[in-house]
mmCIF file of C-alpha atoms in Angstrom:
data_model
loop_
_atom_site.group_PDB
_atom_site.id
_atom_site.type_symbol
_atom_site.label_atom_id
_atom_site.label_comp_id
_atom_site.label_asym_id
_atom_site.label_seq_id
_atom_site.Cartn_x
_atom_site.Cartn_y
_atom_site.Cartn_z
ATOM 1 C CA MET A 21 11.382 -24.577 -10.418
ATOM 2 C CA LEU A 22 10.280 -25.360 -7.419
ATOM 3 C CA ARG A 23 8.658 -22.010 -6.890
ATOM 4 C CA SER A 24 7.510 -22.018 -10.480
ATOM 5 C CA ILE A 25 5.252 -24.825 -9.949
ATOM 6 C CA ALA A 26 3.791 -24.115 -6.436
ATOM 7 C CA LEU A 27 2.874 -20.536 -6.655
ATOM 8 C CA PRO A 28 0.268 -21.678 -9.236
ATOM 9 C CA ILE A 29 -1.294 -24.699 -6.699
ATOM 10 C CA ALA A 30 -1.021 -22.288 -3.492
ATOM 11 C CA ARG A 31 -3.262 -19.604 -6.191
ATOM 12 C CA ARG A 32 -5.401 -22.543 -6.813
ATOM 13 C CA ILE A 33 -5.951 -23.109 -2.868
ATOM 14 C CA GLU A 34 -6.335 -19.853 -2.210
ATOM 15 C CA ARG A 35 -8.806 -19.732 -4.819
ATOM 16 C CA LEU A 36 -10.847 -22.698 -3.226
ATOM 17 C CA LEU A 37 -10.555 -20.960 0.165
ATOM 18 C CA GLU A 38 -11.976 -17.803 -0.546
ATOM 19 C CA ARG A 39 -15.319 -20.025 -2.567
ATOM 20 C CA LEU A 40 -15.488 -22.347 1.071
ATOM 21 C CA GLY A 41 -15.980 -18.911 2.502
ATOM 22 C CA ASP A 42 -17.602 -16.585 0.105
ATOM 23 C CA ARG A 43 -21.118 -15.349 1.372
ATOM 24 C CA SER A 44 -21.342 -12.299 -0.410
ATOM 25 C CA ASP A 45 -24.796 -12.053 -0.218
ATOM 26 C CA ASP A 46 -23.616 -10.805 3.803
ATOM 27 C CA THR A 47 -23.775 -7.504 4.642
ATOM 28 C CA PRO A 48 -20.130 -6.091 5.509
ATOM 29 C CA VAL A 49 -18.757 -5.883 9.237
ATOM 30 C CA LEU A 50 -15.208 -4.794 10.568
ATOM 31 C CA GLU A 51 -13.141 -7.088 11.833
ATOM 32 C CA ALA A 52 -10.885 -4.731 14.978
ATOM 33 C CA TYR A 53 -7.398 -4.630 15.164
ATOM 34 C CA CYS A 54 -5.000 -3.119 18.081
ATOM 35 C CA GLY A 55 -3.537 -0.123 16.804
ATOM 36 C CA TYR A 56 -0.591 2.067 17.776
ATOM 37 C CA SER A 57 0.757 6.047 18.341
ATOM 38 C CA THR A 58 2.805 7.766 16.557
ATOM 39 C CA PRO A 59 3.966 11.229 17.504
ATOM 40 C CA ASP A 60 1.708 13.121 15.147
ATOM 41 C CA ALA A 61 -1.706 10.148 14.955
ATOM 42 C CA LEU A 62 -2.797 7.455 16.232
ATOM 43 C CA ILE A 63 -3.000 4.367 13.997
ATOM 44 C CA LEU A 64 -5.685 2.346 13.508
ATOM 45 C CA ARG A 65 -5.953 -1.134 11.980
ATOM 46 C CA GLY A 66 -8.842 -3.706 11.139
ATOM 47 C CA ARG A 67 -10.063 -5.605 7.728
ATOM 48 C CA VAL A 68 -13.027 -5.684 6.186
ATOM 49 C CA LEU A 69 -14.723 -8.970 5.784
ATOM 50 C CA SER A 70 -18.359 -10.464 4.669
ATOM 51 C CA HIS A 71 -18.654 -11.763 7.618
ATOM 52 C CA LEU A 72 -17.494 -13.417 11.365
ATOM 53 C CA ARG A 73 -17.146 -16.755 12.104
ATOM 54 C CA GLU A 74 -17.463 -16.516 15.958
ATOM 55 C CA ALA A 75 -16.897 -19.951 17.959
ATOM 56 C CA GLU A 76 -16.782 -20.465 21.675
ATOM 57 C CA PRO A 77 -13.954 -23.037 22.431
ATOM 58 C CA ASP A 78 -15.048 -25.470 25.295
ATOM 59 C CA PRO A 79 -12.680 -26.916 27.366
ATOM 60 C CA ARG A 80 -13.804 -30.263 26.713
ATOM 61 C CA GLN A 81 -14.055 -30.330 22.660
ATOM 62 C CA SER A 82 -12.031 -32.503 20.917
ATOM 63 C CA ARG A 83 -8.966 -31.652 19.063
ATOM 64 C CA TRP A 84 -11.337 -32.391 15.961
ATOM 65 C CA VAL A 85 -13.392 -29.623 16.925
ATOM 66 C CA ASN A 86 -10.882 -27.836 17.499
ATOM 67 C CA LEU A 87 -9.371 -27.777 13.954
ATOM 68 C CA ARG A 88 -12.856 -26.996 12.690
ATOM 69 C CA GLN A 89 -12.503 -23.740 14.617
ATOM 70 C CA MET A 90 -9.333 -22.609 13.865
ATOM 71 C CA ALA A 91 -9.655 -23.720 10.094
ATOM 72 C CA SER A 92 -12.656 -21.731 9.819
ATOM 73 C CA LEU A 93 -10.549 -18.404 10.710
ATOM 74 C CA PHE A 94 -8.667 -19.051 7.229
ATOM 75 C CA LEU A 95 -12.628 -18.516 5.391
ATOM 76 C CA THR A 96 -12.450 -15.065 5.399
ATOM 77 C CA ASP A 97 -14.346 -13.205 2.580
ATOM 78 C CA GLU A 98 -12.438 -10.072 2.293
ATOM 79 C CA VAL A 99 -14.365 -7.064 1.169
ATOM 80 C CA ALA A 100 -12.552 -4.571 -0.958
ATOM 81 C CA GLY A 101 -13.391 -0.884 -2.077
ATOM 82 C CA VAL A 102 -15.727 -0.054 1.108
ATOM 83 C CA SER A 103 -15.362 3.275 2.815
ATOM 84 C CA VAL A 104 -14.444 3.214 6.809
ATOM 85 C CA ARG A 105 -15.021 6.624 9.270
ATOM 86 C CA GLY A 106 -13.723 7.075 12.736
ATOM 87 C CA GLY A 107 -11.921 9.999 14.537
ATOM 88 C CA GLY A 108 -11.869 12.167 12.072
ATOM 89 C CA ALA A 109 -10.226 9.865 9.620
ATOM 90 C CA ARG A 110 -11.550 8.165 6.218
ATOM 91 C CA GLY A 111 -9.389 5.022 4.350
ATOM 92 C CA VAL A 112 -11.098 2.396 2.091
ATOM 93 C CA SER A 113 -10.301 -0.861 2.779
ATOM 94 C CA ASP A 114 -7.477 -2.618 0.026
ATOM 95 C CA ALA A 115 -8.349 -5.657 -2.018
ATOM 96 C CA GLU A 116 -7.415 -8.415 1.448
ATOM 97 C CA GLY A 117 -9.927 -5.914 3.222
ATOM 98 C CA TYR A 118 -7.398 -4.529 5.278
ATOM 99 C CA VAL A 119 -8.425 -0.751 6.365
ATOM 100 C CA THR A 120 -5.488 1.853 7.886
ATOM 101 C CA LEU A 121 -6.372 4.986 9.842
ATOM 102 C CA ALA A 122 -4.502 7.782 10.417
ATOM 103 C CA VAL A 123 -6.002 9.648 13.146
ATOM 104 C CA ASP A 124 -5.261 13.022 15.230
ATOM 105 C CA PRO A 125 -5.706 12.629 18.751
ATOM 106 C CA TYR A 126 -7.806 15.603 20.145
ATOM 107 C CA ALA A 127 -10.040 14.742 16.835
ATOM 108 C CA ALA A 128 -10.573 11.069 18.852
ATOM 109 C CA ASP A 129 -10.967 12.338 21.953
ATOM 110 C CA VAL A 130 -8.982 10.450 23.811
ATOM 111 C CA ALA A 131 -8.555 10.523 27.802
ATOM 112 C CA ALA A 132 -5.271 11.282 29.024
ATOM 113 C CA GLY A 133 -3.232 9.571 31.123
ATOM 114 C CA SER A 134 -5.081 6.330 29.256
ATOM 115 C CA ALA A 135 -3.124 3.467 28.525
ATOM 116 C CA TRP A 136 -5.490 2.062 25.984
ATOM 117 C CA ALA A 137 -8.427 4.129 23.980
ATOM 118 C CA GLY A 138 -11.134 3.023 21.760
ATOM 119 C CA VAL A 139 -12.287 4.861 18.647
ATOM 120 C CA PRO A 140 -15.324 4.614 17.003
ATOM 121 C CA VAL A 141 -14.912 3.105 14.046
ATOM 122 C CA ARG A 142 -17.513 2.291 11.030
ATOM 123 C CA ILE A 143 -18.851 1.783 7.600
ATOM 124 C CA GLU A 144 -19.424 4.729 5.816
ATOM 125 C CA GLY A 145 -23.181 5.044 5.432
ATOM 126 C CA ARG A 146 -23.496 1.716 8.179
ATOM 127 C CA PRO A 147 -24.018 3.360 11.889
ATOM 128 C CA ASP A 148 -25.446 -0.508 12.551
ATOM 129 C CA THR A 149 -21.532 -1.746 11.811
ATOM 130 C CA GLU A 150 -19.784 0.840 14.451
ATOM 131 C CA ILE A 151 -17.186 -1.286 16.746
ATOM 132 C CA ALA A 152 -14.449 0.800 18.987
ATOM 133 C CA PHE A 153 -10.891 -0.019 17.508
ATOM 134 C CA PRO A 154 -8.988 -0.175 20.506
ATOM 135 C CA VAL A 155 -5.487 1.414 20.342
ATOM 136 C CA ARG A 156 -2.507 2.020 22.530
ATOM 137 C CA LEU A 157 -1.440 5.466 23.546
ATOM 138 C CA PRO A 158 1.469 7.088 23.883
ATOM 139 C CA ALA A 159 3.192 5.900 27.010
ATOM 140 C CA SER A 160 3.503 8.810 29.464
ATOM 141 C CA GLY A 161 7.075 8.062 31.845
ATOM 142 C CA ALA A 162 8.012 5.415 29.827
ATOM 143 C CA ARG A 163 11.412 3.904 30.162
ATOM 144 C CA HIS A 164 11.641 2.003 26.941
ATOM 145 C CA ILE A 165 9.375 -0.521 24.829
ATOM 146 C CA VAL A 166 9.069 -4.326 24.750
ATOM 147 C CA ILE A 167 9.065 -5.814 20.661
ATOM 148 C CA SER A 168 8.788 -9.152 20.870
ATOM 149 C CA ASP A 169 7.934 -12.387 18.795
ATOM 150 C CA ILE A 170 4.932 -15.054 20.278
ATOM 151 C CA ASP A 171 5.434 -18.543 18.145
ATOM 152 C CA ASP A 172 7.660 -20.349 20.179
ATOM 153 C CA THR A 173 8.602 -16.720 22.112
ATOM 154 C CA MET A 174 5.490 -16.512 24.374
ATOM 155 C CA ILE A 175 3.519 -19.331 23.724
ATOM 156 C CA GLU A 176 4.482 -23.328 22.477
ATOM 157 C CA THR A 177 3.961 -23.441 18.947
ATOM 158 C CA GLY A 178 7.069 -25.679 17.263
ATOM 159 C CA ALA A 179 7.296 -22.460 14.112
ATOM 160 C CA HIS A 180 11.345 -24.699 13.645
ATOM 161 C CA SER A 181 8.679 -27.120 12.129
ATOM 162 C CA LEU A 182 6.378 -26.172 9.280
ATOM 163 C CA ALA A 183 4.208 -30.312 10.466
ATOM 164 C CA ARG A 184 4.415 -29.311 14.174
ATOM 165 C CA ASN A 185 3.099 -25.772 13.757
ATOM 166 C CA LEU A 186 0.062 -26.707 11.480
ATOM 167 C CA TRP A 187 -0.762 -29.490 13.981
ATOM 168 C CA THR A 188 -0.539 -27.338 16.880
ATOM 169 C CA THR A 189 -1.857 -24.380 15.693
ATOM 170 C CA PHE A 190 -5.142 -26.280 14.115
ATOM 171 C CA THR A 191 -5.854 -28.930 16.640
ATOM 172 C CA GLY A 192 -5.355 -26.377 19.837
ATOM 173 C CA SER A 193 -7.517 -23.871 21.839
ATOM 174 C CA LEU A 194 -7.351 -21.165 24.332
ATOM 175 C CA PHE A 195 -7.538 -23.620 26.839
ATOM 176 C CA THR A 196 -4.629 -26.135 25.427
ATOM 177 C CA ARG A 197 -2.345 -24.099 23.983
ATOM 178 C CA GLU A 198 0.794 -23.363 26.273
ATOM 179 C CA VAL A 199 2.208 -20.004 27.206
ATOM 180 C CA HIS A 200 5.546 -19.743 28.547
ATOM 181 C CA ARG A 201 5.572 -18.728 31.785
ATOM 182 C CA ASP A 202 9.145 -17.938 31.953
ATOM 183 C CA ALA A 203 7.692 -15.459 29.273
ATOM 184 C CA ILE A 204 4.814 -13.967 31.229
ATOM 185 C CA ARG A 205 7.592 -13.110 34.026
ATOM 186 C CA LEU A 206 10.575 -11.300 31.936
ATOM 187 C CA MET A 207 6.859 -9.402 30.017
ATOM 188 C CA GLN A 208 5.662 -8.437 33.054
ATOM 189 C CA ARG A 209 8.267 -7.214 34.708
ATOM 190 C CA LEU A 210 9.310 -5.090 31.392
ATOM 191 C CA THR A 211 6.634 -3.192 30.722
ATOM 192 C CA ASN A 212 6.171 -2.947 34.448
ATOM 193 C CA GLY A 213 2.508 -3.126 35.190
ATOM 194 C CA GLY A 214 1.751 -1.046 31.500
ATOM 195 C CA ARG A 215 4.518 2.131 31.832
ATOM 196 C CA ASN A 216 6.746 0.513 29.206
ATOM 197 C CA PRO A 217 4.893 -0.768 26.126
ATOM 198 C CA VAL A 218 4.742 -3.958 24.330
ATOM 199 C CA PHE A 219 4.580 -4.625 20.844
ATOM 200 C CA TYR A 220 4.498 -7.936 18.977
ATOM 201 C CA VAL A 221 6.276 -9.424 15.910
ATOM 202 C CA SER A 222 5.067 -12.459 14.090
ATOM 203 C CA SER A 223 4.713 -14.431 11.070
ATOM 204 C CA SER A 224 1.309 -15.808 12.602
ATOM 205 C CA PRO A 225 -1.333 -14.864 10.046
ATOM 206 C CA TRP A 226 -4.090 -11.257 10.977
ATOM 207 C CA ASN A 227 -6.454 -14.185 11.060
ATOM 208 C CA LEU A 228 -5.617 -15.406 14.214
ATOM 209 C CA HIS A 229 -5.882 -12.051 15.841
ATOM 210 C CA ARG A 230 -8.668 -12.027 17.760
ATOM 211 C CA PHE A 231 -7.345 -15.676 18.867
ATOM 212 C CA LEU A 232 -4.127 -14.245 19.858
ATOM 213 C CA ASP A 233 -4.920 -11.182 21.924
ATOM 214 C CA SER A 234 -7.696 -13.783 23.811
ATOM 215 C CA LEU A 235 -4.985 -16.052 23.945
ATOM 216 C CA PHE A 236 -2.686 -13.696 26.062
ATOM 217 C CA VAL A 237 -5.753 -12.072 27.967
ATOM 218 C CA ARG A 238 -6.836 -15.373 29.818
ATOM 219 C CA ASN A 239 -3.139 -16.152 30.518
ATOM 220 C CA GLY A 240 -2.170 -12.850 31.423
ATOM 221 C CA VAL A 241 0.137 -11.624 28.940
ATOM 222 C CA PRO A 242 0.311 -8.148 28.866
ATOM 223 C CA ARG A 243 -1.287 -6.676 25.519
ATOM 224 C CA GLY A 244 0.176 -4.893 22.832
ATOM 225 C CA PRO A 245 -0.422 -4.167 19.141
ATOM 226 C CA MET A 246 0.253 -7.003 16.935
ATOM 227 C CA PHE A 247 2.397 -6.713 13.060
ATOM 228 C CA LEU A 248 1.087 -10.022 12.317
ATOM 229 C CA ARG A 249 1.341 -11.147 8.402
ATOM 230 C CA ASP A 250 -1.272 -11.392 5.316
ATOM 231 C CA LEU A 251 -0.959 -14.975 3.520
ATOM 232 C CA GLY A 252 -2.286 -13.916 0.793
ATOM 233 C CA ILE A 253 -0.426 -15.220 -2.573
ATOM 234 C CA THR A 254 2.055 -13.013 -4.773
ATOM 235 C CA SER A 255 4.806 -13.537 -7.744
ATOM 236 C CA GLU A 256 7.520 -13.878 -4.549
ATOM 237 C CA GLY A 257 5.118 -16.631 -2.421
ATOM 238 C CA VAL A 258 2.867 -16.340 0.386
ATOM 239 C CA GLY A 259 2.450 -12.838 2.218
ATOM 240 C CA ALA A 260 5.949 -11.303 2.908
ATOM 241 C CA SER A 261 9.046 -13.861 3.969
ATOM 242 C CA HIS A 262 9.361 -14.012 8.106
ATOM 243 C CA GLY A 263 12.757 -12.159 7.613
ATOM 244 C CA SER A 264 11.613 -8.788 6.222
ATOM 245 C CA HIS A 265 8.064 -8.720 7.131
ATOM 246 C CA LYS A 266 10.277 -8.631 11.317
ATOM 247 C CA GLY A 267 12.448 -6.298 9.913
ATOM 248 C CA ALA A 268 9.627 -3.731 8.805
ATOM 249 C CA ALA A 269 7.874 -4.109 11.503
ATOM 250 C CA ILE A 270 10.905 -2.989 13.961
ATOM 251 C CA ASP A 271 11.379 -0.304 11.885
ATOM 252 C CA THR A 272 7.835 0.691 12.422
ATOM 253 C CA ILE A 273 8.292 0.002 15.574
ATOM 254 C CA LEU A 274 11.017 1.980 16.420
ATOM 255 C CA THR A 275 10.404 4.987 14.599
ATOM 256 C CA ALA A 276 6.947 5.612 16.209
ATOM 257 C CA ASN A 277 8.809 5.565 19.118
ATOM 258 C CA PRO A 278 11.199 7.645 18.968
ATOM 259 C CA GLY A 279 13.746 8.384 21.966
ATOM 260 C CA LEU A 280 13.443 4.738 23.313
ATOM 261 C CA THR A 281 15.249 1.706 23.457
ATOM 262 C CA ALA A 282 14.606 -1.557 22.810
ATOM 263 C CA TYR A 283 14.192 -4.707 24.261
ATOM 264 C CA LEU A 284 13.425 -7.299 21.786
ATOM 265 C CA MET A 285 12.221 -10.977 22.673
ATOM 266 C CA GLY A 286 12.249 -13.911 20.342
ATOM 267 C CA ASP A 287 13.523 -17.303 19.756
ATOM 268 C CA THR A 288 16.424 -19.329 17.306
ATOM 269 C CA GLY A 289 13.962 -21.396 15.834
ATOM 270 C CA GLN A 290 12.862 -19.155 12.898
ATOM 271 C CA ARG A 291 15.979 -16.874 12.737
ATOM 272 C CA ASP A 292 15.128 -14.542 14.559
ATOM 273 C CA ALA A 293 18.592 -14.176 16.102
ATOM 274 C CA PHE A 294 19.960 -12.728 12.670
ATOM 275 C CA ILE A 295 16.758 -10.834 12.580
ATOM 276 C CA TYR A 296 17.333 -8.627 15.658
ATOM 277 C CA ARG A 297 21.217 -8.353 14.232
ATOM 278 C CA ASP A 298 20.313 -6.632 11.273
ATOM 279 C CA ALA A 299 17.648 -4.454 12.725
ATOM 280 C CA ILE A 300 20.568 -3.434 15.355
ATOM 281 C CA HIS A 301 22.974 -2.462 12.852
ATOM 282 C CA ARG A 302 19.690 -0.407 11.402
ATOM 283 C CA HIS A 303 19.071 0.924 15.401
ATOM 284 C CA PRO A 304 22.039 2.063 16.961
ATOM 285 C CA ASP A 305 22.029 2.855 20.265
ATOM 286 C CA ARG A 306 18.662 2.006 19.920
ATOM 287 C CA ILE A 307 18.534 -1.511 20.994
ATOM 288 C CA ALA A 308 19.207 -2.097 24.770
ATOM 289 C CA GLY A 309 19.121 -6.324 24.541
ATOM 290 C CA VAL A 310 17.807 -9.341 23.408
ATOM 291 C CA ALA A 311 16.429 -12.415 24.812
ATOM 292 C CA LEU A 312 16.359 -15.640 22.323
ATOM 293 C CA ARG A 313 14.791 -18.595 23.414
ATOM 294 C CA GLU A 314 16.410 -22.196 22.181
ATOM 295 C CA PRO A 315 13.502 -24.293 21.470
ATOM 296 C CA ALA A 316 16.063 -27.701 21.078
ATOM 297 C CA PRO A 317 18.989 -27.386 23.715
ATOM 298 C CA GLY A 318 22.350 -25.284 22.578
ATOM 299 C CA ALA A 319 22.035 -22.929 19.627
ATOM 300 C CA GLY A 320 23.481 -24.294 15.975
ATOM 301 C CA ALA A 321 26.754 -22.924 14.569
ATOM 302 C CA ASP A 322 24.786 -20.489 12.488
ATOM 303 C CA ASP A 323 22.776 -18.318 15.666
ATOM 304 C CA ALA A 324 25.852 -18.436 17.690
ATOM 305 C CA ALA A 325 27.771 -15.868 15.131
ATOM 306 C CA ALA A 326 24.633 -14.003 15.017
ATOM 307 C CA ILE A 327 24.649 -13.861 18.500
ATOM 308 C CA ALA A 328 27.777 -12.692 18.664
ATOM 309 C CA ALA A 329 28.183 -10.170 16.323
ATOM 310 C CA ILE A 330 24.976 -8.907 18.929
ATOM 311 C CA GLU A 331 27.300 -8.676 21.588
ATOM 312 C CA ALA A 332 30.063 -7.612 19.562
ATOM 313 C CA ALA A 333 27.627 -4.094 18.733
ATOM 314 C CA GLY A 334 27.612 -3.857 22.610
ATOM 315 C CA VAL A 335 24.041 -4.986 23.174
ATOM 316 C CA PRO A 336 23.510 -7.617 25.955
ATOM 317 C CA CYS A 337 22.006 -11.060 24.607
ATOM 318 C CA TRP A 338 20.987 -14.489 26.213
ATOM 319 C CA HIS A 339 20.169 -17.198 25.039
ATOM 320 C CA GLY A 340 18.870 -20.966 26.810
ATOM 321 C CA SER A 341 16.111 -22.789 27.385
ATOM 322 C CA ASP A 342 14.146 -19.859 28.911
ATOM 323 C CA PHE A 343 13.638 -16.523 30.211
ATOM 324 C CA ASP A 344 14.845 -16.278 33.677
ATOM 325 C CA GLY A 345 18.654 -15.606 33.107
ATOM 326 C CA ALA A 346 17.916 -12.458 31.008
ATOM 327 C CA LEU A 347 17.474 -9.809 33.539
ATOM 328 C CA ALA A 348 21.011 -10.663 34.811
ATOM 329 C CA HIS A 349 22.319 -10.706 32.605
ATOM 330 C CA TRP A 350 20.720 -7.273 30.628
ATOM 331 C CA ALA A 351 22.025 -5.794 34.190
ATOM 332 C CA PHE A 352 18.340 -4.667 34.229
ATOM 333 C CA ASP A 353 16.645 -1.797 36.579
ATOM 334 C CA GLU A 354 13.291 -0.537 36.067
ATOM 335 C CA ASP A 355 15.179 2.351 38.757
ATOM 336 C CA LEU A 356 17.934 3.137 36.113
ATOM 337 C CA THR A 357 16.228 2.358 32.828
#
């Protein structure tokens, strides 16, 4: 009953936002997201928009200005049916403007031994639209990978409370959003100077990709491809569900990195314990360890049961108010992994 009422309202809000952001007279441009590699291809990802909204944050600006700048990121006008070329591959933007290119690494002519490359991509017939799509290259000598949530895992958000989440997201800026220092310390140890790749899986919308990427760079968080969520309105609700989105992303990342085990980082505020428990069941022997931040004191009964199931599967699971005890709990030694 509630869904039948809420979905029409949500669709009207979505159409209103699209009209507010509509500048159909503008020439389409590309927005690049961080791509990743599989054993056979480089996966480039981006979006075709009618325009990009740029805002230079100032540490002295008010929350009201922050709110206006963050809200503007959601007033996008996506362009469908646009042909895009790069690295010898071609793709067409879908109804929400998203485009994916599977590029032959040899055709892309990337430098051997590098962790990252920028592959030139343009709208077909429009050389003036060419930009470099960043892509994480296959990790030479990697011992494992890291898959991490973002909200309340890497940055303070309050994602377990919708009101707090929205307030923190829309009134913050690159200068005010808090990145957890313990998460950075753990991530830096796990990635070992970039030798081991990191991937971020979050229910945050793709509209925040540029903001999150810049926030991580500013705070020394190891960079990695992000798997975010489209907030388009469907018959199932707003985008894919939290659990199904994260679970599918973890499956994609593990498939793209065969032969490497993974360390999973998350929090107990958004059912990550359940999502990671199920991933362990789908991918036995692929998960080396789990770390869960507890935004509230202690783990609830449901989370405690999921944590116990993770441990019962033979995967050490650290949980607490911070991540500082995770390495010892895992008996982690980079020289042995």
